[in-house]
Amino acid sequence: MSTAVCTTQSLASLPSSTRTASAVPPAVRRGAWQIAPGEAMSLKARSASVLRVKQGRVWVTPDATSASASEDLVLAPGESLNVAAGQRIVMEAWDGYGATYSWDQA
């Protein structure tokens, strides 16, 4: 079960005719998501979550909290970011190749 609210168009919002197995990227079928080059998205954690980069690099900007200021981060494959419940992040593929990531409950 997903622990995030995606504030950009998601796969679930596409018409069912578009969501056929061939239209779903292989990484999504394996439990990961893809972000295309030049695409940015906003995710808000419903519960404590972990963003894990599987392939490519992502540029992430978490919202500021009472405990820490907002700062830009670049995560490479194998790196992760803990996201507190209720916290929002904005992320974008770092380069022209896109990235694959997972978003799991902490």
XYZ file of N, CA and C in Angstrom:
318
model
N 0.838 -1.179 0.000
C 0.000 0.000 0.000
C 0.877 1.234 0.000
N 0.540 2.194 -0.821
C 1.309 3.424 -0.942
C 1.141 4.281 0.301
N 2.190 4.966 0.690
C 2.125 5.841 1.855
C 2.278 7.287 1.447
N 2.032 7.611 0.178
C 2.227 8.969 -0.301
C 1.006 9.454 -1.049
N 0.894 10.753 -1.106
C -0.105 11.389 -1.943
C 0.673 12.075 -3.043
N 0.472 11.664 -4.264
C 1.174 12.266 -5.399
C 0.354 13.449 -5.870
N 0.960 14.615 -5.941
C 0.222 15.800 -6.338
C 0.383 16.106 -7.819
N 0.962 15.184 -8.560
C 0.997 15.287 -10.014
C 0.207 14.117 -10.564
N -0.037 14.094 -11.875
C -0.816 13.008 -12.455
C -0.148 11.678 -12.163
N -0.926 10.707 -11.721
C -0.378 9.397 -11.413
C -0.948 8.362 -12.367
N -0.370 7.179 -12.346
C -0.824 6.090 -13.194
C -2.283 5.764 -12.912
N -2.696 5.844 -11.647
C -4.073 5.506 -11.292
C -5.077 6.471 -11.904
N -4.652 7.695 -12.206
C -5.588 8.670 -12.753
C -5.749 8.547 -14.267
N -4.955 7.693 -14.894
C -5.075 7.499 -16.332
C -6.277 6.621 -16.654
N -6.887 6.794 -17.820
C -7.986 5.920 -18.210
C -7.532 4.469 -18.219
N -8.432 3.545 -17.885
C -8.055 2.132 -17.789
C -7.497 1.604 -19.099
N -7.929 2.149 -20.235
C -7.394 1.692 -21.521
C -5.917 2.025 -21.667
N -5.450 3.062 -20.956
C -4.040 3.461 -21.010
C -3.196 2.639 -20.063
N -3.817 2.030 -19.040
C -3.085 1.316 -18.007
C -2.899 -0.159 -18.334
N -2.758 -0.520 -19.566
C -2.529 -1.914 -19.922
C -1.118 -2.302 -19.534
N -0.855 -3.588 -19.465
C 0.470 -4.070 -19.063
C 1.569 -3.501 -19.946
N 1.294 -3.343 -21.234
C 2.339 -2.832 -22.119
C 2.592 -1.343 -21.892
N 1.610 -0.602 -21.350
C 1.786 0.823 -21.099
C 2.474 1.085 -19.769
N 2.529 0.094 -18.911
C 3.146 0.250 -17.595
C 4.625 -0.096 -17.715
N 5.525 0.853 -17.375
C 6.955 0.570 -17.481
C 7.348 -0.651 -16.660
N 8.318 -1.436 -17.121
C 8.737 -2.637 -16.397
C 9.123 -2.363 -14.950
N 9.759 -1.226 -14.668
C 10.175 -0.929 -13.299
C 8.973 -0.782 -12.377
N 7.863 -0.262 -12.894
C 6.662 -0.114 -12.079
C 6.103 -1.485 -11.750
N 6.143 -2.388 -12.702
C 5.634 -3.738 -12.457
C 6.479 -4.462 -11.409
N 7.727 -4.035 -11.198
C 8.603 -4.660 -10.201
C 8.569 -3.922 -8.865
N 7.626 -3.031 -8.666
C 7.505 -2.328 -7.397
C 8.291 -1.041 -7.297
N 8.749 -0.523 -8.402
C 9.453 0.756 -8.411
C 8.731 1.687 -9.376
N 9.064 2.948 -9.310
C 8.442 3.971 -10.158
C 9.516 4.665 -10.968
N 9.122 5.252 -12.068
C 10.070 5.975 -12.910
C 9.677 7.435 -12.997
N 10.679 8.286 -13.050
C 10.470 9.704 -13.278
C 11.259 10.057 -14.527
N 10.580 10.646 -15.487
C 11.178 10.941 -16.791
C 12.073 12.174 -16.713
N 13.003 12.290 -17.649
C 13.850 13.487 -17.700
C 12.971 14.735 -17.818
N 13.286 15.753 -17.044
C 12.536 16.999 -17.096
C 11.227 16.982 -16.315
N 10.844 15.835 -15.777
C 9.606 15.728 -15.004
C 9.896 16.026 -13.535
N 9.010 16.765 -12.899
C 9.103 17.017 -11.465
C 7.818 16.525 -10.832
N 7.912 16.053 -9.610
C 6.708 15.606 -8.910
C 6.807 15.955 -7.435
N 5.650 16.043 -6.823
C 5.547 16.349 -5.414
C 4.913 15.151 -4.722
N 5.525 14.682 -3.643
C 5.005 13.563 -2.858
C 4.872 14.011 -1.412
N 3.773 13.613 -0.775
C 3.580 13.918 0.644
C 3.361 12.606 1.381
N 4.171 12.377 2.393
C 4.122 11.120 3.145
C 2.908 11.093 4.065
N 2.096 10.048 3.951
C 0.975 9.851 4.871
C 1.480 9.317 6.199
N 2.539 8.524 6.153
C 3.204 8.002 7.350
C 4.698 8.070 7.089
N 5.505 7.806 8.091
C 6.958 7.839 7.906
C 7.316 6.945 6.724
N 8.089 7.483 5.781
C 8.388 6.788 4.531
C 9.859 6.897 4.180
N 10.267 6.082 3.210
C 11.643 6.106 2.717
C 11.615 6.167 1.202
N 12.294 7.168 0.648
C 12.503 7.280 -0.789
C 13.834 6.611 -1.084
N 13.848 5.588 -1.965
C 15.085 4.885 -2.323
C 15.314 5.005 -3.818
N 16.498 5.441 -4.200
C 16.838 5.566 -5.616
C 17.381 4.236 -6.101
N 16.778 3.711 -7.154
C 17.177 2.427 -7.721
C 18.134 2.614 -8.895
N 17.840 3.604 -9.743
C 18.641 3.832 -10.944
C 18.579 5.314 -11.286
N 19.673 5.865 -11.789
C 19.720 7.290 -12.107
C 19.943 8.106 -10.844
N 19.808 9.407 -10.975
C 19.943 10.301 -9.824
C 18.728 11.219 -9.770
N 18.315 11.592 -8.562
C 17.194 12.506 -8.397
C 17.618 13.700 -7.554
N 17.032 14.834 -7.884
C 17.220 16.072 -7.146
C 15.993 16.206 -6.268
N 16.163 16.257 -4.952
C 15.053 16.268 -4.002
C 15.133 17.527 -3.144
N 13.980 18.172 -2.960
C 13.876 19.314 -2.060
C 12.763 19.031 -1.062
N 13.110 18.676 0.175
C 12.076 18.480 1.201
C 11.586 19.842 1.696
N 10.318 19.914 2.088
C 9.811 21.130 2.726
C 10.531 21.335 4.049
N 10.659 22.566 4.437
C 11.254 22.874 5.731
C 10.336 22.375 6.846
N 10.930 21.977 7.945
C 10.168 21.563 9.128
C 10.644 22.406 10.308
N 10.004 22.230 11.439
C 10.438 22.960 12.633
C 11.827 22.503 13.070
N 12.207 21.282 12.666
C 13.508 20.736 13.063
C 14.626 21.050 12.065
N 14.271 21.285 10.795
C 15.330 21.521 9.807
C 14.841 22.417 8.670
N 15.777 23.164 8.129
C 15.476 24.033 6.996
C 15.390 23.203 5.720
N 14.788 23.752 4.692
C 14.723 23.076 3.404
C 16.095 23.149 2.739
N 16.505 22.060 2.119
C 17.776 22.048 1.399
C 17.655 21.113 0.211
N 18.367 21.418 -0.849
C 18.378 20.559 -2.026
C 19.346 19.408 -1.803
N 18.935 18.221 -2.218
C 19.759 17.024 -2.108
C 19.798 16.337 -3.457
N 20.886 15.684 -3.775
C 20.972 14.832 -4.959
C 21.258 13.426 -4.460
N 20.351 12.504 -4.804
C 20.497 11.118 -4.379
C 20.880 10.255 -5.570
N 21.846 9.383 -5.377
C 22.337 8.472 -6.404
C 21.792 7.069 -6.128
N 21.971 6.140 -7.071
C 21.496 4.770 -6.859
C 22.014 4.186 -5.546
N 21.106 3.565 -4.799
C 21.463 2.968 -3.517
C 21.283 3.907 -2.341
N 21.110 5.199 -2.602
C 20.921 6.155 -1.509
C 19.435 6.299 -1.210
N 19.137 6.739 0.016
C 17.742 6.877 0.423
C 17.561 8.140 1.256
N 16.296 8.514 1.417
C 15.932 9.672 2.213
C 14.727 9.304 3.062
N 14.847 9.482 4.380
C 13.708 9.266 5.275
C 12.829 10.506 5.228
N 11.523 10.288 5.083
C 10.564 11.381 4.996
C 9.562 11.207 6.134
N 9.434 12.215 6.966
C 8.536 12.145 8.122
C 7.077 12.183 7.687
N 6.217 11.623 8.497
C 4.782 11.658 8.225
C 4.337 13.111 8.072
N 3.592 13.382 7.012
C 3.100 14.729 6.753
C 4.056 15.622 5.996
N 5.315 15.207 5.843
C 6.299 16.025 5.135
C 6.135 15.851 3.634
N 6.375 16.916 2.884
C 6.278 16.896 1.432
C 7.673 17.051 0.839
N 7.915 16.344 -0.258
C 9.153 16.514 -1.016
C 8.800 16.811 -2.466
N 9.673 17.532 -3.129
C 9.581 17.743 -4.569
C 10.825 17.106 -5.144
N 10.658 16.297 -6.185
C 11.833 15.661 -6.783
C 11.777 15.726 -8.293
N 12.957 15.667 -8.870
C 13.118 15.762 -10.321
C 14.304 14.889 -10.717
N 14.238 14.305 -11.906
C 15.390 13.548 -12.405
C 16.555 14.526 -12.564
N 17.729 14.133 -12.112
C 18.894 15.024 -12.091
C 19.469 15.273 -13.480
N 19.420 14.273 -14.345
C 20.029 14.426 -15.661
C 19.026 14.034 -16.754
N 19.489 13.918 -17.962
C 18.620 13.635 -19.092
C 18.232 12.179 -19.260
N 18.492 11.332 -18.272
C 18.208 9.913 -18.406
C 17.001 9.440 -17.598
N 16.478 10.284 -16.725
C 15.393 9.856 -15.864
C 15.935 9.037 -14.693
N 15.020 8.513 -13.883
C 15.437 7.750 -12.702
C 14.333 6.773 -12.326
N 14.733 5.770 -11.560
C 13.799 4.786 -11.015
C 13.952 4.829 -9.495
N 12.814 4.819 -8.785
C 12.860 4.932 -7.336
C 11.735 4.104 -6.713
N 11.838 3.870 -5.422
C 10.753 3.251 -4.676
C 10.375 4.175 -3.539
N 9.143 4.031 -3.076
C 8.613 4.852 -1.980
C 7.935 3.875 -1.034
N 8.552 3.606 0.099
C 8.075 2.580 1.013
C 7.823 3.138 2.399
N 6.992 2.432 3.141
C 6.749 2.788 4.530
C 8.024 2.498 5.319
N 8.370 3.416 6.216
C 9.604 3.268 7.007
C 9.451 2.182 8.058
